[in-house]
Amino acid sequence: MNIAKMKGGKPLILISNDDGFEAKGIRELVRFLRPLGHLVVMAPDGPRSGMACSITSDRPVVYHQLAEEYGLSVYKCSGTPVDCVKLASSEVLHRQPDLIVGGINHGDNSAINVHYSGTMGVVIEGCLRGIPSVGFSLCNHAADADFSPLEEPVCRIVSCVLQGGLPEGVCLNVNFPLAASFKGIRICRQARGRWVNEWEKRQRPPHGGDYFWLTGNFVGDGAAEEGTDRWALREGYVAVTPISVDMTAHAALDRLKEQIQG
Amino acid sequence: MNIAKMKGGKPLILISNDDGFEAKGIRELVRFLRPLGHLVVMAPDGPRSGMACSITSDRPVVYHQLAEEYGLSVYKCSGTPVDCVKLASSEVLHRQPDLIVGGINHGDNSAINVHYSGTMGVVIEGCLRGIPSVGFSLCNHAADADFSPLEEPVCRIVSCVLQGGLPEGVCLNVNFPLAASFKGIRICRQARGRWVNEWEKRQRPPHGGDYFWLTGNFVGDGAAEEGTDRWALREGYVAVTPISVDMTAHAALDRLKEQIQG
């Protein structure tokens, strides 16, 4: 937040998520952030979990305003989480926002799950647009999860980012352990881990035909490796993983030049 | 490809895409790779462009076998590109494949478009599973694009990766310029760039109501910066960008520890 913006009033914060505008997580996030800025919410009109950075290219998208009061405008959108950011930026916001916040997600987005998360899609899209962007997730899928212990650390992290910005091309993936209080905040690296037993097979009545529900167990999650986000969560810390939108494997460039470029 | 696998026969190659099983790009890819391995195709049953790493969590997924001949099995799947990889791995393949290939995509997936690409979703999912994975894209959206100039470099890159593997956590995003021949292969870093004018607004007849089609122009694409994928494409090279599935912004860890961890 530069001085010009401070003089001009409160920071402008765009909020979206992947659980939809009615989810408790986004409603709690709005409640937490009301004192910190002018909020614009553009959220999907229903659940969009696991939609990653997907965009809608095969059909049109619509949005509708749901509420307008001093310091808060709320819209719902028929598209993906990334569509929400793109559409709000183009059609609703009168200027570039000072911050984009995704969440609070109902469920863990640590480790490799950053790749699947629609909440992190919001955040990556924000970062690609050059805007400081942060995603918040709670390791609890329940629709009525208790987000109240998150208020203080969410506001602290948001204030920090509003004041100090983020490095270019870097956004934050913040995950909260399922606890009534936290041991502190840890800046982490992304753990590995992998999903196993990913499909539950069922048969269609009356004459069969298999169909498959995505499910699974997350194993080898790196919780034993100090400094990973899974380790921090297991230890009771808030895990803050800085994410780079430059996905180049810089350390591999020389080897691959030799192997492939010839 | 280790010796044990070579002794056991041809390498096992899983192929998917985001344009769907009927697209010319995947049919040409299958034609190119037939001599190089036993191929299993599990591709979406229709177009899934821009679906990134999305997964289907709100409804079940089904698949059907379309063809089975010596060295080639073809399936279509109702899910996303990533679902295709997950479902093939769990239900169709008798062992872990030696290689996963995405494409050939009808359209450019260089620069930041790696984040939106369903073809690169296939590849990132493969890499997360510990399997060498490569995505191929041609800078031409036309359904009847001419893929024949790609045969030699596609086979060369696939053979290279089958023989030498890839570094752990690294996959390849390969983009071909629209040309009848290529100046060579260049190992690149991901260009930046951004999309502008992203929405085309239309009105619903007869009484209005706006709806929005995603479109846009890609600007500031880094084509002037030597070594980026956009530069390589502009110069007529095949652009090979190694992509890291560890998205941690390692260079930012220390600054953020000071700024946020306190």
Coordinates of C-alpha atoms in Angstrom, one line a residue:
Chain A
M1 CA 0.0 0.0 0.0
N2 CA 1.7 3.2 -1.1
I3 CA 1.2 6.6 0.4
A4 CA -1.0 7.8 -2.5
K5 CA -3.4 4.9 -1.9
M6 CA -3.4 5.6 1.9
K7 CA -4.2 9.2 1.3
G8 CA -7.0 8.2 -1.0
G9 CA -8.7 6.1 1.7
K10 CA -8.8 2.5 2.8
P11 CA -7.1 -0.2 0.7
L12 CA -9.3 -1.9 -1.9
I13 CA -9.4 -5.7 -1.3
L14 CA -10.9 -8.2 -3.7
I15 CA -12.1 -11.4 -2.2
S16 CA -13.1 -14.7 -3.8
N17 CA -13.0 -18.4 -3.0
D18 CA -13.9 -21.8 -4.4
D19 CA -16.5 -22.9 -1.9
G20 CA -19.0 -20.3 -3.3
F21 CA -20.4 -17.1 -1.9
E22 CA -22.6 -18.8 0.7
A23 CA -19.8 -20.7 2.4
K24 CA -19.1 -19.9 6.0
G25 CA -15.4 -19.4 5.3
I26 CA -15.8 -16.5 3.0
R27 CA -18.4 -14.9 5.2
E28 CA -16.1 -15.1 8.2
L29 CA -13.2 -13.7 6.1
V30 CA -15.4 -10.7 5.2
R31 CA -16.2 -10.2 8.8
F32 CA -12.5 -10.3 9.7
L33 CA -11.4 -7.9 7.0
R34 CA -14.2 -5.3 7.2
P35 CA -12.1 -3.0 9.4
L36 CA -9.0 -3.2 7.1
G37 CA -10.3 -2.0 3.8
H38 CA -13.0 -1.5 1.2
L39 CA -14.1 -5.0 0.3
V40 CA -15.4 -6.3 -3.0
V41 CA -16.5 -9.9 -3.0
M42 CA -16.9 -11.7 -6.4
A43 CA -17.4 -15.4 -5.6
P44 CA -18.7 -18.4 -7.5
D45 CA -22.5 -19.0 -7.3
G46 CA -21.9 -22.5 -5.9
P47 CA -19.1 -24.9 -4.9
R48 CA -16.0 -24.9 -7.2
S49 CA -13.6 -27.1 -5.2
G50 CA -10.7 -28.5 -7.0
M51 CA -11.0 -26.2 -10.0
A52 CA -7.4 -25.0 -9.8
C53 CA -6.6 -22.2 -12.2
S54 CA -9.4 -23.3 -14.7
I55 CA -11.1 -20.7 -16.8
T56 CA -14.4 -20.9 -18.7
S57 CA -13.8 -20.9 -22.4
D58 CA -16.7 -23.0 -23.8
R59 CA -19.7 -20.9 -22.6
P60 CA -20.4 -17.4 -21.4
V61 CA -20.2 -16.2 -17.8
V62 CA -22.6 -14.0 -15.9
Y63 CA -22.5 -12.1 -12.5
H64 CA -25.1 -10.5 -10.3
Q65 CA -24.8 -8.1 -7.4
L66 CA -26.1 -9.4 -4.1
A67 CA -25.3 -6.6 -1.7
E68 CA -24.0 -3.1 -1.6
E69 CA -23.3 -1.2 1.6
Y70 CA -20.6 1.2 2.8
G71 CA -17.3 -0.5 2.4
L72 CA -18.6 -3.8 1.0
S73 CA -19.9 -4.9 -2.4
V74 CA -20.9 -8.6 -2.9
Y75 CA -21.3 -10.3 -6.3
K76 CA -21.8 -13.9 -7.3
C77 CA -20.5 -15.3 -10.6
S78 CA -21.4 -18.4 -12.7
G79 CA -17.7 -19.0 -13.6
T80 CA -14.6 -20.5 -11.9
P81 CA -12.6 -18.9 -9.1
V82 CA -10.2 -17.5 -11.7
D83 CA -13.1 -16.2 -13.8
C84 CA -14.3 -14.3 -10.7
V85 CA -11.0 -12.4 -10.4
K86 CA -10.8 -11.7 -14.1
L87 CA -14.5 -10.5 -14.3
A88 CA -14.3 -8.4 -11.1
S89 CA -11.1 -6.8 -12.4
S90 CA -12.6 -6.0 -15.8
E91 CA -16.2 -5.1 -14.9
V92 CA -16.7 -4.2 -11.3
L93 CA -13.5 -2.6 -9.8
H94 CA -12.9 1.0 -10.5
R95 CA -9.1 0.5 -10.0
Q96 CA -6.6 -2.2 -9.5
P97 CA -7.1 -3.7 -6.0
D98 CA -4.4 -3.3 -3.4
L99 CA -4.8 -7.0 -2.3
I100 CA -6.6 -10.1 -3.5
V101 CA -7.6 -12.7 -0.9
G102 CA -8.8 -16.2 -1.5
G103 CA -10.7 -18.2 1.1
I104 CA -11.1 -19.0 3.8
N105 CA -11.1 -22.4 2.2
H106 CA -13.0 -25.3 4.0
G107 CA -10.1 -27.8 3.8
D108 CA -6.3 -28.1 3.6
N109 CA -4.5 -26.6 0.6
S110 CA -0.9 -27.3 1.8
A111 CA 1.7 -29.4 0.0
I112 CA 1.0 -30.5 -3.6
N113 CA -2.7 -29.6 -3.1
V114 CA -1.8 -26.0 -4.2
H115 CA -2.0 -27.4 -7.7
Y116 CA -5.7 -28.5 -7.4
S117 CA -7.0 -25.7 -5.3
G118 CA -9.5 -23.2 -6.7
T119 CA -8.8 -20.9 -3.8
M120 CA -5.2 -20.9 -4.8
G121 CA -6.4 -20.3 -8.4
V122 CA -7.8 -17.0 -7.1
V123 CA -4.4 -16.2 -5.6
I124 CA -2.3 -17.3 -8.5
E125 CA -4.5 -15.2 -10.9
G126 CA -4.1 -12.2 -8.6
C127 CA -0.3 -12.6 -8.6
L128 CA -0.2 -13.0 -12.4
R129 CA -1.9 -9.6 -12.5
G130 CA 0.8 -8.1 -10.3
I131 CA -1.4 -7.7 -7.2
P132 CA -0.3 -8.9 -3.8
S133 CA -2.4 -12.0 -3.2
V134 CA -2.9 -14.4 -0.2
G135 CA -5.0 -17.6 0.1
F136 CA -6.3 -18.8 3.5
S137 CA -7.3 -22.4 4.2
L138 CA -8.4 -24.2 7.3
C139 CA -7.7 -28.0 7.7
N140 CA -11.3 -28.7 8.3
H141 CA -13.8 -29.6 5.5
A142 CA -16.9 -29.1 7.7
A143 CA -19.5 -26.6 6.5
D144 CA -19.9 -25.3 10.0
A145 CA -16.2 -25.2 10.9
D146 CA -15.1 -22.8 13.6
F147 CA -13.1 -20.0 11.9
S148 CA -13.0 -17.7 14.9
P149 CA -9.4 -18.7 16.1
L150 CA -8.2 -17.5 12.7
E151 CA -9.3 -13.9 13.0
E152 CA -6.2 -12.5 14.7
P153 CA -3.6 -14.3 12.5
V154 CA -5.6 -13.6 9.3
C155 CA -5.7 -9.9 10.1
R156 CA -2.0 -9.8 11.1
I157 CA -0.9 -11.4 7.8
V158 CA -3.2 -9.2 5.7
S159 CA -2.0 -6.1 7.4
C160 CA 1.6 -7.2 6.9
V161 CA 1.1 -7.7 3.2
L162 CA -0.8 -4.4 2.8
Q163 CA 2.0 -2.6 4.5
G164 CA 5.0 -4.4 3.0
G165 CA 3.8 -5.9 -0.2
L166 CA 5.1 -9.1 -1.6
P167 CA 8.1 -9.9 -3.8
E168 CA 7.2 -9.7 -7.6
G169 CA 5.7 -13.0 -8.8
V170 CA 5.2 -14.4 -5.3
C171 CA 1.9 -15.0 -3.5
L172 CA 1.1 -16.7 -0.2
N173 CA -0.6 -20.0 0.5
V174 CA -1.6 -19.9 4.2
N175 CA -2.9 -23.0 6.0
F176 CA -4.3 -23.2 9.5
P177 CA -4.2 -26.4 11.6
L178 CA -7.3 -27.6 13.2
A179 CA -6.8 -26.1 16.6
A180 CA -8.3 -23.6 19.0
S181 CA -5.0 -21.7 19.2
F182 CA -1.8 -21.6 17.2
K183 CA 1.9 -21.8 18.3
G184 CA 2.8 -19.0 15.9
I185 CA 3.4 -18.4 12.1
R186 CA 6.0 -20.3 10.1
I187 CA 7.3 -19.5 6.6
C188 CA 7.5 -22.9 5.0
R189 CA 8.4 -24.7 1.8
Q190 CA 5.8 -26.8 0.0
A191 CA 5.8 -30.4 1.2
R192 CA 5.6 -33.3 -1.3
G193 CA 3.3 -36.3 -0.6
R194 CA 0.9 -38.0 -2.9
W195 CA -2.7 -39.2 -3.1
V196 CA -3.4 -42.9 -3.1
N197 CA -6.6 -45.0 -3.3
E198 CA -8.1 -42.1 -5.3
W199 CA -11.2 -43.7 -6.7
E200 CA -14.2 -45.3 -5.1
K201 CA -15.9 -47.6 -7.6
R202 CA -19.7 -48.0 -7.6
Q203 CA -22.2 -49.7 -9.8
R204 CA -25.2 -48.1 -11.4
P205 CA -28.5 -49.9 -10.7
P206 CA -30.2 -52.0 -11.9
H207 CA -27.8 -53.6 -14.5
G208 CA -24.4 -52.2 -13.6
G209 CA -21.9 -50.0 -15.3
D210 CA -19.1 -48.6 -13.2
Y211 CA -18.8 -45.1 -12.0
F212 CA -16.0 -43.5 -9.9
W213 CA -16.0 -41.0 -7.1
L214 CA -12.7 -39.1 -6.5
T215 CA -11.6 -39.7 -2.9
G216 CA -8.2 -40.8 -1.5
N217 CA -5.6 -40.8 1.2
F218 CA -2.7 -38.3 1.3
V219 CA 0.5 -40.2 2.2
G220 CA 4.3 -39.5 2.5
D221 CA 3.3 -35.9 3.2
G222 CA 6.6 -34.6 4.5
A223 CA 5.3 -33.8 8.0
A224 CA 8.5 -35.3 9.4
E225 CA 10.7 -32.8 7.4
E226 CA 11.1 -29.6 9.5
G227 CA 10.4 -26.5 7.4
T228 CA 7.7 -27.9 5.2
D229 CA 4.1 -26.7 5.4
R230 CA 2.9 -30.2 6.5
W231 CA 5.4 -30.2 9.3
A232 CA 4.3 -26.7 10.5
L233 CA 0.7 -27.8 10.5
R234 CA 1.4 -31.0 12.4
E235 CA 3.3 -28.9 15.0
G236 CA 0.4 -26.5 15.5
Y237 CA 1.8 -23.6 13.5
V238 CA 0.1 -21.4 10.9
A239 CA 1.9 -22.5 7.7
V240 CA 2.7 -19.7 5.2
T241 CA 4.1 -21.1 2.0
P242 CA 5.3 -18.5 -0.5
I243 CA 4.4 -19.6 -4.0
S244 CA 6.1 -18.6 -7.2
V245 CA 4.1 -18.1 -10.4
D246 CA 7.2 -18.5 -12.4
M247 CA 7.2 -22.3 -12.6
T248 CA 10.5 -22.6 -14.4
A249 CA 12.7 -25.3 -12.9
H250 CA 15.7 -23.0 -13.1
A251 CA 18.0 -25.6 -11.4
A252 CA 17.3 -28.0 -14.2
L253 CA 18.1 -25.7 -17.2
D254 CA 21.8 -26.6 -17.6
R255 CA 21.2 -30.4 -17.4
L256 CA 18.4 -30.3 -19.9
K257 CA 20.4 -28.1 -22.3
E258 CA 22.9 -30.9 -22.4
Q259 CA 20.3 -33.7 -22.5
I260 CA 17.8 -32.3 -25.0
Q261 CA 19.1 -29.1 -26.7
G262 CA 22.3 -30.9 -27.8
Chain B
M1 CA 13.6 -46.2 -18.9
N2 CA 15.7 -48.6 -16.9
I3 CA 17.1 -51.9 -18.2
A4 CA 14.5 -54.0 -16.4
K5 CA 11.8 -52.2 -18.3
M6 CA 13.7 -52.4 -21.6
K7 CA 14.1 -56.2 -21.1
G8 CA 10.4 -56.5 -20.3
G9 CA 9.4 -54.9 -23.7
K10 CA 8.6 -51.5 -25.0
P11 CA 8.0 -48.6 -22.7
L12 CA 4.5 -48.0 -21.5
I13 CA 3.3 -44.5 -22.4
L14 CA 0.1 -42.9 -21.1
I15 CA -1.3 -40.1 -23.3
S16 CA -4.0 -37.6 -22.6
N17 CA -4.9 -34.0 -23.6
D18 CA -7.5 -31.3 -23.0
D19 CA -9.0 -31.0 -26.5
G20 CA -10.6 -34.4 -26.2
F21 CA -10.0 -37.9 -27.7
E22 CA -11.3 -36.8 -31.1
A23 CA -8.9 -33.9 -31.6
K24 CA -6.5 -34.1 -34.5
G25 CA -3.6 -33.2 -32.1
I26 CA -3.9 -36.3 -30.0
R27 CA -4.5 -38.6 -33.0
E28 CA -1.3 -37.3 -34.6
L29 CA 0.6 -37.7 -31.4
V30 CA -0.5 -41.4 -31.2
R31 CA 0.6 -41.8 -34.8
F32 CA 4.0 -40.3 -34.0
L33 CA 4.6 -42.4 -30.9
R34 CA 3.3 -45.8 -32.0
P35 CA 6.9 -47.0 -32.9
L36 CA 8.2 -45.9 -29.5
G37 CA 6.1 -47.7 -27.0
H38 CA 2.9 -49.4 -25.9
L39 CA 0.4 -46.6 -25.8
V40 CA -2.6 -46.2 -23.5
V41 CA -4.8 -43.2 -24.4
M42 CA -7.2 -41.9 -21.7
A43 CA -8.6 -38.6 -23.0
P44 CA -11.6 -36.5 -22.1
D45 CA -14.8 -37.3 -24.0
G46 CA -15.0 -33.7 -25.3
P47 CA -13.1 -30.4 -25.1
R48 CA -11.6 -29.4 -21.7
S49 CA -9.5 -26.4 -22.7
G50 CA -8.4 -24.2 -19.9
M51 CA -9.2 -26.7 -17.2
A52 CA -5.7 -26.5 -15.6
C53 CA -5.1 -29.1 -12.8
S54 CA -8.8 -29.2 -12.0
I55 CA -10.3 -32.4 -10.6
T56 CA -13.9 -33.6 -10.4
S57 CA -15.1 -33.7 -6.9
D58 CA -18.8 -32.9 -7.1
R59 CA -20.0 -35.8 -9.3
P60 CA -18.8 -39.3 -10.4
V61 CA -16.6 -39.9 -13.4
V62 CA -17.0 -42.7 -16.0
Y63 CA -14.7 -44.1 -18.7
H64 CA -15.3 -46.3 -21.8
Q65 CA -12.9 -48.3 -24.0
L66 CA -13.0 -47.2 -27.6
A67 CA -10.2 -49.3 -29.2
E68 CA -7.8 -52.1 -28.4
E69 CA -5.2 -53.3 -30.8
Y70 CA -1.6 -54.5 -30.5
G71 CA 0.3 -51.7 -28.7
L72 CA -2.6 -49.3 -28.4
S73 CA -5.5 -49.0 -26.1
V74 CA -7.8 -46.0 -26.3
Y75 CA -10.3 -44.9 -23.6
K76 CA -12.5 -41.8 -23.2
C77 CA -13.4 -40.3 -19.8
S78 CA -16.1 -37.9 -18.6
G79 CA -13.7 -36.1 -16.3
T80 CA -11.0 -33.5 -16.5
P81 CA -7.5 -34.0 -18.0
V82 CA -6.1 -34.7 -14.5
D83 CA -9.0 -37.1 -13.8
C84 CA -7.9 -39.0 -16.9
V85 CA -4.4 -39.5 -15.5
K86 CA -5.7 -40.5 -12.1
L87 CA -8.3 -42.9 -13.5
A88 CA -6.0 -44.5 -16.0
S89 CA -3.4 -45.0 -13.3
S90 CA -5.8 -46.6 -10.9
E91 CA -8.1 -48.6 -13.2
V92 CA -6.5 -49.3 -16.6
L93 CA -2.7 -49.5 -16.4
H94 CA -1.2 -52.7 -15.1
R95 CA 1.9 -50.9 -13.9
Q96 CA 3.3 -47.3 -13.5
P97 CA 3.9 -45.9 -17.0
D98 CA 7.4 -45.0 -18.1
L99 CA 6.2 -41.7 -19.5
I100 CA 3.1 -39.5 -19.6
V101 CA 2.5 -37.3 -22.6
G102 CA 0.0 -34.5 -22.9
G103 CA -1.2 -33.1 -26.2
I104 CA -0.6 -32.2 -28.9
N105 CA -2.5 -29.2 -27.8
H106 CA -4.3 -27.0 -30.4
G107 CA -2.9 -23.7 -29.2
D108 CA 0.0 -22.1 -27.4
N109 CA 0.7 -23.0 -23.7
S110 CA 3.9 -21.0 -23.3
A111 CA 4.6 -18.2 -20.7
I112 CA 2.0 -17.9 -17.9
N113 CA -0.5 -20.0 -19.9
V114 CA 1.0 -23.1 -18.2
H115 CA -1.2 -22.2 -15.3
Y116 CA -4.5 -22.4 -17.3
S117 CA -3.6 -25.4 -19.6
G118 CA -5.4 -28.7 -19.2
T119 CA -2.7 -30.3 -21.3
M120 CA -0.2 -29.1 -18.8
G121 CA -2.6 -30.4 -16.0
V122 CA -2.0 -33.9 -17.4
V123 CA 1.8 -33.3 -17.3
I124 CA 1.9 -31.8 -13.8
E125 CA -0.3 -34.7 -12.5
G126 CA 2.2 -37.1 -14.1
C127 CA 5.1 -35.3 -12.5
L128 CA 3.4 -35.3 -9.1
R129 CA 3.1 -39.1 -9.4
G130 CA 6.9 -39.3 -10.0
I131 CA 6.6 -40.2 -13.7
P132 CA 8.6 -38.4 -16.4
S133 CA 6.0 -36.2 -18.2
V134 CA 6.0 -34.0 -21.2
G135 CA 3.4 -31.7 -22.8
F136 CA 3.4 -30.7 -26.4
S137 CA 1.5 -27.7 -27.9
L138 CA 1.4 -26.1 -31.3
C139 CA 0.8 -22.3 -31.6
N140 CA -2.3 -22.9 -33.8
H141 CA -5.8 -23.2 -32.5
A142 CA -7.2 -24.5 -35.9
A143 CA -9.0 -27.9 -35.6
D144 CA -7.3 -29.0 -38.9
A145 CA -3.8 -27.6 -38.0
D146 CA -0.9 -29.3 -39.7
F147 CA 1.0 -31.3 -37.1
S148 CA 3.3 -33.2 -39.5
P149 CA 6.4 -30.9 -39.0
L150 CA 6.3 -31.9 -35.3
E151 CA 6.8 -35.6 -35.9
E152 CA 10.6 -35.6 -35.8
P153 CA 11.1 -33.2 -32.8
V154 CA 8.3 -34.8 -30.8
C155 CA 9.9 -38.3 -31.3
R156 CA 13.4 -36.9 -30.5
I157 CA 12.3 -35.3 -27.2
V158 CA 10.2 -38.3 -26.2
S159 CA 13.2 -40.7 -26.9
C160 CA 15.5 -38.4 -25.0
V161 CA 13.2 -38.4 -21.9
L162 CA 12.6 -42.2 -22.1
Q163 CA 16.4 -42.7 -22.2
G164 CA 17.6 -40.1 -19.7
G165 CA 14.6 -39.5 -17.5
L166 CA 13.9 -36.1 -16.0
P167 CA 15.1 -34.5 -12.8
E168 CA 12.8 -35.3 -9.8
G169 CA 9.8 -32.9 -9.7
V170 CA 10.5 -31.5 -13.1
C171 CA 8.3 -31.9 -16.2
L172 CA 8.5 -30.3 -19.7
N173 CA 6.3 -27.8 -21.4
V174 CA 7.1 -28.0 -25.1
N175 CA 5.7 -25.4 -27.5
F176 CA 6.1 -25.4 -31.3
P177 CA 5.9 -22.2 -33.4
L178 CA 3.6 -22.1 -36.3
A179 CA 6.1 -22.9 -39.0
A180 CA 6.8 -25.6 -41.6
S181 CA 10.3 -26.2 -40.1
F182 CA 12.1 -25.3 -36.9
K183 CA 15.5 -23.7 -36.3
G184 CA 16.2 -26.2 -33.4
I185 CA 15.3 -26.8 -29.8
R186 CA 15.9 -24.3 -27.0
I187 CA 15.6 -25.0 -23.3
C188 CA 13.8 -21.9 -22.0
R189 CA 12.5 -20.1 -19.0
Q190 CA 8.8 -19.2 -18.6
A191 CA 8.1 -15.8 -20.0
R192 CA 5.7 -13.4 -18.2
G193 CA 3.2 -11.4 -20.1
R194 CA -0.5 -10.8 -19.2
W195 CA -3.9 -11.0 -20.7
V196 CA -5.9 -7.8 -21.4
N197 CA -9.3 -7.1 -22.8
E198 CA -10.4 -10.4 -21.4
W199 CA -14.2 -10.2 -21.7
E200 CA -16.5 -9.6 -24.6
K201 CA -19.8 -8.3 -23.3
R202 CA -23.0 -9.3 -25.0
Q203 CA -26.7 -8.8 -24.3
R204 CA -29.3 -11.5 -24.1
P205 CA -32.3 -10.9 -26.3
P206 CA -35.0 -9.7 -26.1
H207 CA -34.8 -7.6 -22.9
G208 CA -31.1 -7.5 -22.1
G209 CA -29.0 -8.9 -19.3
D210 CA -25.3 -9.0 -19.9
Y211 CA -23.2 -12.1 -20.4
F212 CA -19.5 -12.4 -20.9
W213 CA -17.3 -14.5 -23.2
L214 CA -13.7 -15.0 -22.2
T215 CA -11.3 -13.7 -24.9
G216 CA -8.4 -11.3 -24.7
N217 CA -5.0 -10.3 -26.0
F218 CA -1.7 -11.4 -24.6
V219 CA 0.7 -8.5 -24.1
G220 CA 4.1 -7.8 -22.6
D221 CA 5.0 -11.4 -23.4
G222 CA 8.7 -11.3 -23.0
A223 CA 9.4 -12.2 -26.6
A224 CA 12.2 -9.6 -26.6
E225 CA 14.0 -11.3 -23.6
E226 CA 16.4 -13.9 -25.0
G227 CA 16.0 -17.2 -23.2
T228 CA 12.3 -17.1 -22.6
D229 CA 9.9 -19.5 -24.3
R230 CA 8.1 -16.6 -26.1
W231 CA 11.5 -15.4 -27.4
A232 CA 12.3 -18.9 -28.7
L233 CA 8.9 -19.2 -30.4
R234 CA 9.2 -15.9 -32.1
E235 CA 12.7 -16.8 -33.3
G236 CA 11.4 -20.1 -34.8
Y237 CA 12.7 -22.5 -32.2
V238 CA 10.9 -25.3 -30.4
A239 CA 10.6 -23.9 -26.9
V240 CA 11.2 -26.5 -24.1
T241 CA 10.4 -25.0 -20.7
P242 CA 11.2 -27.2 -17.7
I243 CA 8.4 -26.8 -15.1
S244 CA 8.8 -27.4 -11.3
V245 CA 5.9 -28.9 -9.4
D246 CA 7.5 -27.5 -6.2
M247 CA 6.0 -24.0 -6.5
T248 CA 7.8 -22.7 -3.3
A249 CA 9.3 -19.3 -3.9
H250 CA 12.6 -20.4 -2.3
A251 CA 14.3 -17.0 -2.9
A252 CA 11.6 -15.2 -0.9
L253 CA 11.8 -17.4 2.2
D254 CA 14.2 -15.2 4.1
R255 CA 12.6 -11.9 3.4
L256 CA 9.2 -13.3 4.4
K257 CA 10.5 -14.8 7.6
E258 CA 11.6 -11.2 8.6
Q259 CA 8.3 -9.6 7.3
I260 CA 5.7 -12.0 8.5
Q261 CA 7.1 -14.7 10.9
G262 CA 8.6 -12.0 13.1

